[in-house]
Every structure is written in structure tokens, then in C-alpha cells.
Amino acid sequence: NARHSNQMARLLADMVRDVPGVTIAWPVEANGVFARIPKAVIPELQKQFFFYIWDEEKGIVRWMCSFDTKETHVRAFAEAVRKICTALGKEN
């Protein structure tokens, strides 16, 4: 349901908020997380996960959660964000 998807989006934002190079672009008010991430991270992360690039020039991406998003999925995605950002550094 919507409550679950919104909760998973908040969890995702909370889990990546402190990753070097990641900035949550706007408050999480529903089931989407808009984040600014280093441009070099985007293609590496897209090798493992599907998501949309919201603003290519600024490196803003859109991560969506749904009624069937599991906490394990959110944690795995957040860990991948952390690993890739750490490996590639903060540079765009």
C-alpha cells in the first residue's frame, strides 16, 4: 500500500543521506527519492538497478519505491550506492 511505499522511500533517503557525494534534492513526501549523485556513479549503479535520470546536467536521479518494495531491496540498493560512491570518489 501507499504507506509502505512511502516508508521504504524514507528509509532509502535515510540510508544514503550520509554517503559522500549524495545529496537528497527535495524532501521525501511520497514514494520517490530525488537525489543528486556524482555523474560517474549513475552508469555504474544502472548496471545493477533500473532508475530514471531526472536531470542529467545536475546529476539528479529519481528512485521509486512501490507497494512490493522490500526492506532488503532498499538496504541492498543503499549499500550499492555507498560502495560505488566510495569507489569512485565524490567527483562529478
mmCIF file of C-alpha atoms in Angstrom:
data_model
loop_
_atom_site.group_PDB
_atom_site.id
_atom_site.type_symbol
_atom_site.label_atom_id
_atom_site.label_comp_id
_atom_site.label_asym_id
_atom_site.label_seq_id
_atom_site.Cartn_x
_atom_site.Cartn_y
_atom_site.Cartn_z
ATOM 1 C CA ASN A 1 0.000 0.000 0.000
ATOM 2 C CA ALA A 2 0.972 3.652 -0.187
ATOM 3 C CA ARG A 3 2.033 3.815 3.451
ATOM 4 C CA HIS A 4 4.547 1.015 2.890
ATOM 5 C CA SER A 5 5.998 2.511 -0.301
ATOM 6 C CA ASN A 6 6.354 5.916 1.371
ATOM 7 C CA GLN A 7 8.052 4.293 4.364
ATOM 8 C CA MET A 8 10.527 2.485 2.089
ATOM 9 C CA ALA A 9 11.340 5.759 0.299
ATOM 10 C CA ARG A 10 12.041 7.469 3.633
ATOM 11 C CA LEU A 11 14.235 4.532 4.666
ATOM 12 C CA LEU A 12 16.185 4.766 1.412
ATOM 13 C CA ALA A 13 16.741 8.501 1.823
ATOM 14 C CA ASP A 14 17.864 7.992 5.412
ATOM 15 C CA MET A 15 20.293 5.250 4.387
ATOM 16 C CA VAL A 16 22.017 7.231 1.624
ATOM 17 C CA ARG A 17 21.854 10.713 3.154
ATOM 18 C CA ASP A 18 25.336 10.412 4.688
ATOM 19 C CA VAL A 19 27.019 8.807 1.667
ATOM 20 C CA PRO A 20 29.809 11.082 0.398
ATOM 21 C CA GLY A 21 28.672 12.741 -2.821
ATOM 22 C CA VAL A 22 24.946 12.065 -2.286
ATOM 23 C CA THR A 23 22.504 14.872 -1.547
ATOM 24 C CA ILE A 24 18.767 14.370 -1.175
ATOM 25 C CA ALA A 25 17.472 17.019 -3.580
ATOM 26 C CA TRP A 26 13.982 17.508 -2.123
ATOM 27 C CA PRO A 27 12.139 16.323 0.974
ATOM 28 C CA VAL A 28 10.741 12.800 0.664
ATOM 29 C CA GLU A 29 6.977 13.292 0.807
ATOM 30 C CA ALA A 30 5.780 10.192 -1.013
ATOM 31 C CA ASN A 31 7.307 7.081 -2.580
ATOM 32 C CA GLY A 32 10.055 8.790 -4.576
ATOM 33 C CA VAL A 33 13.552 9.887 -3.644
ATOM 34 C CA PHE A 34 15.226 12.547 -5.750
ATOM 35 C CA ALA A 35 18.951 12.589 -5.138
ATOM 36 C CA ARG A 36 21.964 14.340 -6.594
ATOM 37 C CA ILE A 37 24.771 11.854 -7.056
ATOM 38 C CA PRO A 38 28.137 12.050 -8.803
ATOM 39 C CA LYS A 39 27.610 11.657 -12.546
ATOM 40 C CA ALA A 40 30.208 8.874 -12.737
ATOM 41 C CA VAL A 41 28.150 6.835 -10.268
ATOM 42 C CA ILE A 42 25.000 6.803 -12.415
ATOM 43 C CA PRO A 43 26.086 4.347 -15.154
ATOM 44 C CA GLU A 44 27.762 2.067 -12.619
ATOM 45 C CA LEU A 45 24.646 1.943 -10.465
ATOM 46 C CA GLN A 46 22.431 1.436 -13.525
ATOM 47 C CA LYS A 47 24.378 -1.727 -14.350
ATOM 48 C CA GLN A 48 22.742 -3.264 -11.278
ATOM 49 C CA PHE A 49 19.465 -1.334 -10.866
ATOM 50 C CA PHE A 50 16.930 0.421 -13.084
ATOM 51 C CA PHE A 51 16.101 4.046 -12.296
ATOM 52 C CA TYR A 52 15.485 7.286 -14.143
ATOM 53 C CA ILE A 53 17.827 10.205 -14.522
ATOM 54 C CA TRP A 54 15.733 13.242 -13.621
ATOM 55 C CA ASP A 55 18.262 15.956 -14.550
ATOM 56 C CA GLU A 56 21.338 14.705 -16.369
ATOM 57 C CA GLU A 57 23.164 18.034 -16.197
ATOM 58 C CA LYS A 58 22.853 18.240 -12.401
ATOM 59 C CA GLY A 59 23.182 14.506 -11.739
ATOM 60 C CA ILE A 60 19.723 14.264 -10.170
ATOM 61 C CA VAL A 61 18.150 10.822 -10.239
ATOM 62 C CA ARG A 62 14.720 9.508 -9.250
ATOM 63 C CA TRP A 63 14.459 6.373 -7.144
ATOM 64 C CA MET A 64 10.961 4.990 -6.669
ATOM 65 C CA CYS A 65 9.563 2.543 -4.137
ATOM 66 C CA SER A 66 6.324 0.613 -4.556
ATOM 67 C CA PHE A 67 3.877 -1.443 -2.533
ATOM 68 C CA ASP A 68 6.036 -4.533 -3.017
ATOM 69 C CA THR A 69 9.435 -2.964 -2.303
ATOM 70 C CA LYS A 70 11.056 -4.992 0.438
ATOM 71 C CA GLU A 71 13.328 -3.553 3.096
ATOM 72 C CA THR A 72 16.025 -5.979 1.936
ATOM 73 C CA HIS A 73 15.840 -4.394 -1.539
ATOM 74 C CA VAL A 74 16.209 -0.906 -0.082
ATOM 75 C CA ARG A 75 19.178 -1.979 2.037
ATOM 76 C CA ALA A 76 20.876 -3.697 -0.926
ATOM 77 C CA PHE A 77 20.364 -0.641 -3.130
ATOM 78 C CA ALA A 78 21.649 1.737 -0.455
ATOM 79 C CA GLU A 79 24.714 -0.452 0.072
ATOM 80 C CA ALA A 80 25.413 -0.410 -3.683
ATOM 81 C CA VAL A 81 25.139 3.391 -3.701
ATOM 82 C CA ARG A 82 27.585 3.565 -0.800
ATOM 83 C CA LYS A 83 30.078 1.142 -2.384
ATOM 84 C CA ILE A 84 30.048 2.777 -5.805
ATOM 85 C CA CYS A 85 30.282 6.318 -4.421
ATOM 86 C CA THR A 86 33.148 5.279 -2.176
ATOM 87 C CA ALA A 87 34.960 3.502 -5.018
ATOM 88 C CA LEU A 88 34.575 6.377 -7.478
ATOM 89 C CA GLY A 89 35.006 9.228 -5.030
ATOM 90 C CA LYS A 90 32.952 12.388 -4.793
ATOM 91 C CA GLU A 91 33.960 13.957 -8.110
ATOM 92 C CA ASN A 92 31.383 14.518 -10.832
#
